[in-house]
PDB file of C-alpha atoms and ligand atoms in Angstrom:
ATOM      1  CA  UNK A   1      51.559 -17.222 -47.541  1.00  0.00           C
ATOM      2  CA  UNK A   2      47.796 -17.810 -46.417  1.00  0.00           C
ATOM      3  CA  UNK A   3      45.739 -15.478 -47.831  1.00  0.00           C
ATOM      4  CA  UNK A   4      44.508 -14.667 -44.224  1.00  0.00           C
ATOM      5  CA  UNK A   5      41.351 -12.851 -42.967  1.00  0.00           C
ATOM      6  CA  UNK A   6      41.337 -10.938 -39.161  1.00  0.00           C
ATOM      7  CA  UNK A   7      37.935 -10.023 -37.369  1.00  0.00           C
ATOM      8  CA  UNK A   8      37.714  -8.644 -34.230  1.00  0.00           C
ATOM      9  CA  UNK A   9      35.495  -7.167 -31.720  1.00  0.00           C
ATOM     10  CA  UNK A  10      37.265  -4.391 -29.355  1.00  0.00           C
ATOM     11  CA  UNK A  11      35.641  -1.762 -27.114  1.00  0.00           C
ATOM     12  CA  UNK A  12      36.862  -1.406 -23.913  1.00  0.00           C
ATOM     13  CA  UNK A  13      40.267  -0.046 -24.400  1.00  0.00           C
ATOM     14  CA  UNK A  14      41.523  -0.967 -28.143  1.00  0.00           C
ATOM     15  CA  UNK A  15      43.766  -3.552 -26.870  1.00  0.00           C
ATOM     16  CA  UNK A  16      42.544  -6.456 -29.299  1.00  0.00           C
ATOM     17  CA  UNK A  17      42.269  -4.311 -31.946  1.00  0.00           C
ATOM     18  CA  UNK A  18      46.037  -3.266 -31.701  1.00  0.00           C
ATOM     19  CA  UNK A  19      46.478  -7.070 -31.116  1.00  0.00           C
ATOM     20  CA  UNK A  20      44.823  -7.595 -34.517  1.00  0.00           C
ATOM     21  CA  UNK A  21      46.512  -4.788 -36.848  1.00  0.00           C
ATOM     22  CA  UNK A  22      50.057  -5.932 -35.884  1.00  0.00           C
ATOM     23  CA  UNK A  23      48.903  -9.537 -36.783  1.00  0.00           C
ATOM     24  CA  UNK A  24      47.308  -8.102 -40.402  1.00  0.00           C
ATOM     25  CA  UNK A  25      50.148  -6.051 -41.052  1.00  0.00           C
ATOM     26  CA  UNK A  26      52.530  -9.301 -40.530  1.00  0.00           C
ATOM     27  CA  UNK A  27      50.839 -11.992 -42.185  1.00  0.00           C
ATOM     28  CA  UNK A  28      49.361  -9.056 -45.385  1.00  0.00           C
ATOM     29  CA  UNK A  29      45.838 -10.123 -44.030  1.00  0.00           C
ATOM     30  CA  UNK A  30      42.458  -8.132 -44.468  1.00  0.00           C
ATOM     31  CA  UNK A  31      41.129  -7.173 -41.059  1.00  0.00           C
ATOM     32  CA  UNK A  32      37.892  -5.777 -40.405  1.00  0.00           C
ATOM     33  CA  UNK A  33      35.287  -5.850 -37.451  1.00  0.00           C
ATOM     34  CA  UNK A  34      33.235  -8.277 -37.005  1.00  0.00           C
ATOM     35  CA  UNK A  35      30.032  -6.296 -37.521  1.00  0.00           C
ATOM     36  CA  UNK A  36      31.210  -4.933 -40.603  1.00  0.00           C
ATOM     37  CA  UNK A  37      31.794  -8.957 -41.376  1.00  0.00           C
ATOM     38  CA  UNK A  38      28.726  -8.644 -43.724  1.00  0.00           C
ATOM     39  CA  UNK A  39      31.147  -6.407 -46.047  1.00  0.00           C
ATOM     40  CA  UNK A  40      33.809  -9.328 -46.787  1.00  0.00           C
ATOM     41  CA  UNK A  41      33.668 -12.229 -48.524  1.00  0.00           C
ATOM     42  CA  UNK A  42      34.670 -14.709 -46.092  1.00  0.00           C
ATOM     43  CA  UNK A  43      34.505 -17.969 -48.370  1.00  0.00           C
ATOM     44  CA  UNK A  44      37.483 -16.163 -50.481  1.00  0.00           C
ATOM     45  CA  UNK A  45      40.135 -16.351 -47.748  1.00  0.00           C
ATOM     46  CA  UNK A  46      41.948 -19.805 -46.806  1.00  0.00           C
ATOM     47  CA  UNK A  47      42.436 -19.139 -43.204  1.00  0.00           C
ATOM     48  CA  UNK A  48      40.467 -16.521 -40.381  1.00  0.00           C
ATOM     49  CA  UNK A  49      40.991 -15.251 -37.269  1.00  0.00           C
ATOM     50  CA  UNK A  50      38.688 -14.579 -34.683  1.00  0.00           C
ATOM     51  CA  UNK A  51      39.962 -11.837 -31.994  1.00  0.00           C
ATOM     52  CA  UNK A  52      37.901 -10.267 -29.160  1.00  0.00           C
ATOM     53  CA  UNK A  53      38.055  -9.029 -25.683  1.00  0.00           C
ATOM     54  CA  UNK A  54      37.634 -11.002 -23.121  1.00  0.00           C
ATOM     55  CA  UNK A  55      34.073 -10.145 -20.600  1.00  0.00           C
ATOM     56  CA  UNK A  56      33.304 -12.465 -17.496  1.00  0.00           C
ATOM     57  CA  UNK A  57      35.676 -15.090 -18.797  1.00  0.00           C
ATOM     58  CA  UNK A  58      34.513 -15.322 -21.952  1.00  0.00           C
ATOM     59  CA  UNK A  59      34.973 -13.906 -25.473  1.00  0.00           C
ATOM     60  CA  UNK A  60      32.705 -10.717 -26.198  1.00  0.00           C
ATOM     61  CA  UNK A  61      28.981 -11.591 -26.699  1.00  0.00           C
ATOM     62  CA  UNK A  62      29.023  -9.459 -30.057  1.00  0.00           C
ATOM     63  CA  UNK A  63      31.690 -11.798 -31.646  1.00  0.00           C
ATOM     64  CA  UNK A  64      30.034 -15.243 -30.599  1.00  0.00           C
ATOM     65  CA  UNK A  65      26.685 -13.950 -32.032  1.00  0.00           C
ATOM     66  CA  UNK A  66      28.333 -13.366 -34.960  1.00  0.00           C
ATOM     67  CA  UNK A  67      30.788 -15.799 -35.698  1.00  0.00           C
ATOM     68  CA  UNK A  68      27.670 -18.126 -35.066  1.00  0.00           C
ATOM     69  CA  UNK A  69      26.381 -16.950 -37.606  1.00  0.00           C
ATOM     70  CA  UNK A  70      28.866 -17.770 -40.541  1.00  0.00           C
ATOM     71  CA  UNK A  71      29.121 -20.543 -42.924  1.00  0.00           C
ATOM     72  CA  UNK A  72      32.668 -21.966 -41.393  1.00  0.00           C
ATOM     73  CA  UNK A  73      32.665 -25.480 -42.735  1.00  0.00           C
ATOM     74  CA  UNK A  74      36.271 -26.947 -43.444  1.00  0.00           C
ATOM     75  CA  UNK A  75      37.962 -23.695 -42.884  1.00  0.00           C
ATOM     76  CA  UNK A  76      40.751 -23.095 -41.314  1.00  0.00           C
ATOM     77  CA  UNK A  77      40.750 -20.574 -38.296  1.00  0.00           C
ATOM     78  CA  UNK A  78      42.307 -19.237 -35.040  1.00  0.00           C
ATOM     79  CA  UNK A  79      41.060 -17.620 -32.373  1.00  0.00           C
ATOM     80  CA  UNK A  80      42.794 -14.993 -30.136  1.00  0.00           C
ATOM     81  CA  UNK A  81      41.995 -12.093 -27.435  1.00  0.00           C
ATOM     82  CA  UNK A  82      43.189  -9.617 -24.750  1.00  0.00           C
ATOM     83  CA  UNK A  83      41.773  -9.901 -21.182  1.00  0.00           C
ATOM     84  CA  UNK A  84      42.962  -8.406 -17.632  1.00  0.00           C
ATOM     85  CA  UNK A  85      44.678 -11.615 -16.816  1.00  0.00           C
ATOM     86  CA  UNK A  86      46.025 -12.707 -20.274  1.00  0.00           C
ATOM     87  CA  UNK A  87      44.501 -16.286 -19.639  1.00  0.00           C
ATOM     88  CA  UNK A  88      43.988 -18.490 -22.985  1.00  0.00           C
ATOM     89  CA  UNK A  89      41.626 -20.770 -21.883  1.00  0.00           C
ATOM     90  CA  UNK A  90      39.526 -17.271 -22.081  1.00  0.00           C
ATOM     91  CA  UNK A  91      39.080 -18.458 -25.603  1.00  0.00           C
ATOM     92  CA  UNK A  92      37.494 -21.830 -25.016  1.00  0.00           C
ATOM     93  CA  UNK A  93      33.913 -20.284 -25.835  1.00  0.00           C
ATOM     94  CA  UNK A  94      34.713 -19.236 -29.533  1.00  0.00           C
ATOM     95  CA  UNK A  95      37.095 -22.146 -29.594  1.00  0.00           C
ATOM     96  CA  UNK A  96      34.072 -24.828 -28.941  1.00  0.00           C
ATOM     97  CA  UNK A  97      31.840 -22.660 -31.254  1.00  0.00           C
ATOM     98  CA  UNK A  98      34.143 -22.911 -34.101  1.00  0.00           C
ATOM     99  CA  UNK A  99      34.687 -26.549 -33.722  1.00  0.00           C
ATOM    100  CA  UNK A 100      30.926 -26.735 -33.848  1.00  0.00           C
ATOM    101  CA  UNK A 101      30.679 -25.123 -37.068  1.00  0.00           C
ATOM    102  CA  UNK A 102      32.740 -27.562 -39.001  1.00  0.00           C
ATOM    103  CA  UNK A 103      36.474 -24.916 -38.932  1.00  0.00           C
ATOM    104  CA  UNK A 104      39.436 -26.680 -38.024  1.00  0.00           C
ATOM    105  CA  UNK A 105      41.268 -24.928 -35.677  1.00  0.00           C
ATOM    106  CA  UNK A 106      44.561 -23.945 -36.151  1.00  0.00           C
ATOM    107  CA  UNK A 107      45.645 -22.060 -33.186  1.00  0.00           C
ATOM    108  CA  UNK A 108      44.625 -19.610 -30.239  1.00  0.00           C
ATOM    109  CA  UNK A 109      46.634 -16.523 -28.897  1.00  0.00           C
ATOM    110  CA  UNK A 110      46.220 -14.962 -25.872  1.00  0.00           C
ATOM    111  CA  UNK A 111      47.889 -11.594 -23.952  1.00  0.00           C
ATOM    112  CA  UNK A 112      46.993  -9.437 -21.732  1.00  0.00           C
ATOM    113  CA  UNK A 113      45.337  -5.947 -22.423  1.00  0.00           C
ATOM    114  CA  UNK A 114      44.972  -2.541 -20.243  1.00  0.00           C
ATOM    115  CA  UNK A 115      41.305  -3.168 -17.856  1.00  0.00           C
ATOM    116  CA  UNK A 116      39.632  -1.133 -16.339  1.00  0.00           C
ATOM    117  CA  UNK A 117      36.397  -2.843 -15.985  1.00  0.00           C
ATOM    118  CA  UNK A 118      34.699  -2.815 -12.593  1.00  0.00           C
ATOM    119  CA  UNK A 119      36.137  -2.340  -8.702  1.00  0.00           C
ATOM    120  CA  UNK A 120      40.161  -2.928 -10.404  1.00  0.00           C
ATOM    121  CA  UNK A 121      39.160   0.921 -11.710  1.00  0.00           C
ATOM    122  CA  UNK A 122      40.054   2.245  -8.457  1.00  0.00           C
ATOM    123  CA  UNK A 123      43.569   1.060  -8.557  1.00  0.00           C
ATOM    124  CA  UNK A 124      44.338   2.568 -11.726  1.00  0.00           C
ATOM    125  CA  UNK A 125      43.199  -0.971 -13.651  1.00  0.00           C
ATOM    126  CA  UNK A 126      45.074  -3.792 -14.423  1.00  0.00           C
ATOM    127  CA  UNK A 127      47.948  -4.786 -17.126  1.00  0.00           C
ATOM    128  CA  UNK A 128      48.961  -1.259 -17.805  1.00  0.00           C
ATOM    129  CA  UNK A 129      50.524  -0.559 -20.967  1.00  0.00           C
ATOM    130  CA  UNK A 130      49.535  -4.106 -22.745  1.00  0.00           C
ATOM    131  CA  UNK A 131      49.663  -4.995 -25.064  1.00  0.00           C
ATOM    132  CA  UNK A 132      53.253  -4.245 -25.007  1.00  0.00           C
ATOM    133  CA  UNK A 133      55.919  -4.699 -27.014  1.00  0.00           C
ATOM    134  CA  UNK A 134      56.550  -7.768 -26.674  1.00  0.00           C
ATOM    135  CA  UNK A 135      52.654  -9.010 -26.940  1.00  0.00           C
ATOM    136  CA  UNK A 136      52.850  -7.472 -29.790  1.00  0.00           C
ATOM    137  CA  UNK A 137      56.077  -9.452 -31.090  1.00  0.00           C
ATOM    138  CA  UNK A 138      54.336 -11.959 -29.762  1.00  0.00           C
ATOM    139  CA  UNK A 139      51.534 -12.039 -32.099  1.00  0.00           C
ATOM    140  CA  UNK A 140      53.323 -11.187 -34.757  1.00  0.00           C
ATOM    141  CA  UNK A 141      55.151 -14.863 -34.639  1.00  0.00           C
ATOM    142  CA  UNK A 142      52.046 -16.371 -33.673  1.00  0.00           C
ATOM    143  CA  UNK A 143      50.381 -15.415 -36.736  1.00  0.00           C
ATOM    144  CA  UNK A 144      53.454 -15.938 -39.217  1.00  0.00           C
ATOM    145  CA  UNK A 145      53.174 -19.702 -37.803  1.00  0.00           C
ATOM    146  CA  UNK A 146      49.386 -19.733 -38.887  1.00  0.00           C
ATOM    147  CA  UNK A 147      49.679 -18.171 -42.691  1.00  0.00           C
ATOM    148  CA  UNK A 148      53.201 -20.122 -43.872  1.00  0.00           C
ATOM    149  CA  UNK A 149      52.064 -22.447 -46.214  1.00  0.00           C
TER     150      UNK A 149
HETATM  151  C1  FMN B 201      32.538  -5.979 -19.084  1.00  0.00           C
HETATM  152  C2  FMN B 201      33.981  -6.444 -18.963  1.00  0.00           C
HETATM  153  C3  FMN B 201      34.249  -7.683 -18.371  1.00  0.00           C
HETATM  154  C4  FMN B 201      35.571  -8.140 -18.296  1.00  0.00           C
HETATM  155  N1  FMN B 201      35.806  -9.392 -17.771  1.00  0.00           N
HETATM  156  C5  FMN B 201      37.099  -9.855 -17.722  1.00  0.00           C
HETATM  157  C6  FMN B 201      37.381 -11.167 -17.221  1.00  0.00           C
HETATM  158  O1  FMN B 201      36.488 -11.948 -16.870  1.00  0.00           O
HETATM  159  N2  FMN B 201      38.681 -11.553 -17.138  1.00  0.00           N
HETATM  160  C7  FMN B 201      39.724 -10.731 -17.533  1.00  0.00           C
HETATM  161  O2  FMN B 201      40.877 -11.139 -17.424  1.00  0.00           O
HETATM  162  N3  FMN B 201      39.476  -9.498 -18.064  1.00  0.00           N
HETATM  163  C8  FMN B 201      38.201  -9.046 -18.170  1.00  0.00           C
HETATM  164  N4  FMN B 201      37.941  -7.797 -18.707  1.00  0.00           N
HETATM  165  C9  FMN B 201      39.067  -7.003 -19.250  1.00  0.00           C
HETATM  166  C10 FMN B 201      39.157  -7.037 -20.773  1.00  0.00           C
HETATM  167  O3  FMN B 201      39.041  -8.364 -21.268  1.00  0.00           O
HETATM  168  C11 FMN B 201      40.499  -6.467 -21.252  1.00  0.00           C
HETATM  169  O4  FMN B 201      40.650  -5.141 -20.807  1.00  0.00           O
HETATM  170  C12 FMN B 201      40.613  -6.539 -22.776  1.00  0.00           C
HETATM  171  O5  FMN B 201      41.961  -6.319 -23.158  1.00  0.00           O
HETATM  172  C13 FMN B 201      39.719  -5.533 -23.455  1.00  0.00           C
HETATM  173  O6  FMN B 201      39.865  -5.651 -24.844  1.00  0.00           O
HETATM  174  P1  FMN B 201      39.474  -4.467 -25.843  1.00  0.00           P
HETATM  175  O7  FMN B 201      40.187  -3.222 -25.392  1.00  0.00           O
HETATM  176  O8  FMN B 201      39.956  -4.965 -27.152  1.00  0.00           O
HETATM  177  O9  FMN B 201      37.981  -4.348 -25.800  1.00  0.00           O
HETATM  178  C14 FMN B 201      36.632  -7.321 -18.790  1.00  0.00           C
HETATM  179  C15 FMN B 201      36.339  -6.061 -19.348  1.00  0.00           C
HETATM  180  C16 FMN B 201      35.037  -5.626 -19.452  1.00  0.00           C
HETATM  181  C17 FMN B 201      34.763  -4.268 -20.082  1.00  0.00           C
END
């Protein structure tokens, strides 16, 4: 196995970072936020994840800003998040970034998470109860594809 590193970025309603803990707990990985990224040593791991929320269609600010900010060359990494609508093109933003930096990419997950955000508060939000069970099941074999060496 992949000796796998998970940072995420996840305020709105802890989806993502239930997302990400069920994916660390599979694959044995380290997981940690991304502004506490400063605390890891990222060069030691062979593969990372990048998870966030999902605001205005793309990935949160705080994680591009920071995953910008790494030294990403030739490593391998995926990208995931949690958003109203569950959409994985959602994660083109960070993908492109990545790419940009020299990672290869891997692979990208996507599910939907609990939202609240906005007018959709007034009907009780949106995607109630994701991640689910099966999200989460869903992750969990995403990211036991990624770390199998
Ligand atoms: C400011 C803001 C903007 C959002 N914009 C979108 C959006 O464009 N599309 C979508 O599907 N969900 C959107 N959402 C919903 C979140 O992406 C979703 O609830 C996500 O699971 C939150 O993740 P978190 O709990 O890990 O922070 C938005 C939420 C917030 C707070």
């Amino acid at each position: 196995m992949k000796k796998c590193l998970i940072l995420y970025e996840s305020y709105h309603h802890g989806n993502t970072e239930k997302i990400a803990r069920a994916m660390a707990e599979q694959a044995n990985a380290k997981v940690c936020t991304i502004d506490k990224v400063h605390t890891v040593r990222v060069e030691e791991y062979e593969i990372i994840g990048f998870g966030a929320g999902i605001a205005y269609a793309r990935p949160y600010d705080k994680m591009l800003k920071a995953a910008a900010q790494l030294n990403l060359q030739g490593k391998a990494v995926f990208v995931f998040s949690t958003s109203g609508m569950g959409k994985a093109k959602y994660n083109s933003a960070l993908v492109e970034l990545l790419k940009n930096a020299g990672a290869s990419l891997v692979g990208t997950f996507a599910c939907k998470g609990y939202d609240t955000f906005g007018p959709i508060k007034m009907i009780g939000g949106i995607a109630k109860g994701h991640p689910d069970e099966k999200d989460i099941a869903a992750a969990k074999r995403f990211i036991q594809q990624m770390v199998v060496s």
